[in-house]
């Protein structure tokens, strides 16, 4: 029996009654020991600079642990950015103001000059005393949260976005793609999003032997979010280190046909009942997920990770929220059943964030939201990639690009696909 979900439209994230199936791994051809793996991806290095703008690149870390902090929002009234896994960010703006914000931390407000001489910016966690989870009747509060969804989120808007897609085969990166574009969020459930790609850079790198055709999620699936129905889930409040917010855990009362529990959490603003952060996973016990067999082959696979994280920002002039950041994480275990080939994992991470304040600009749609995002084709623009807010390259990504460059002439051993 599948899970039932309430149908809402929250910031363009279409909610449906759904029995979720995982079907990203598709084998189109298999010949002997060769499994063909088709990917469309990206390449790049970029130097940020524009004489008309303020620009800065720094690392943000926890004041106590000194560890880097990921997903910190860096913004002002005009522009947005975020930190990567190494706590590094790049921020460019025509406005001399920078705000740093992350739930659970004290916010910071400064200028470009104010942090120019700092190598690292430290953020201090809010006071927090760990207590036992609180079991209480949350139904009245959650009913109000769900009832106010239509009022709390902007129904129609346009946002400039940046999307980074990284695919690994086990521990090695094989695909990297960056997409910059516009997204029109529409109230019409039949056309929830329109996408205009403005810039793209991509590269893929994999051995020609033993390859698998891997189909990636489309943008319709990426923007769809499923929120738990009140009568089908158990809700428990957990102490949270910010008095203005409540953190509520949930998990489904029944397992799905694959033996999995749907679970996650909300972070909700106490004052306006808005969901500002939402995490969900469809895999609580991946070891019992049954394998599926690819057609016309002995290859088996199963999805062992399927997670989403959404964060919503507030447009103060409208007093309403919009999707500011989204992360989509999928892992697929593959059993080749071919002599000499061992079981391996494909690990996909998709990271999305808005780069500018939302507008009402018209979007000239040039890429369908129901098409594999890696099939997007667009010319590379060095001018753009050298002058934009982006997720900076991590050390791991730089090493990947170096490996691509060093092997680009070995065409018999490797296949490299890119747009520059």
PDB file of C-alpha atoms in Angstrom, residues 69-74 81-84 100-102:
ATOM      1  CA  UNK A  69      29.232  25.393   7.166  1.00  0.00           C
ATOM      2  CA  UNK A  70      27.301  24.387   4.042  1.00  0.00           C
ATOM      3  CA  UNK A  71      24.113  26.029   2.697  1.00  0.00           C
ATOM      4  CA  UNK A  72      24.535  29.391   4.405  1.00  0.00           C
ATOM      5  CA  UNK A  73      22.399  31.989   2.601  1.00  0.00           C
ATOM      6  CA  UNK A  74      24.387  35.035   1.475  1.00  0.00           C
ATOM      7  CA  UNK A  81      24.425  33.028  -3.118  1.00  0.00           C
ATOM      8  CA  UNK A  82      25.237  30.090  -0.855  1.00  0.00           C
ATOM      9  CA  UNK A  83      28.169  28.149   0.569  1.00  0.00           C
ATOM     10  CA  UNK A  84      29.369  24.799  -0.759  1.00  0.00           C
ATOM     11  CA  UNK A 100      24.505  35.765   6.274  1.00  0.00           C
ATOM     12  CA  UNK A 101      21.691  33.531   7.463  1.00  0.00           C
ATOM     13  CA  UNK A 102      21.291  29.894   8.455  1.00  0.00           C
TER      14      UNK A 102
END
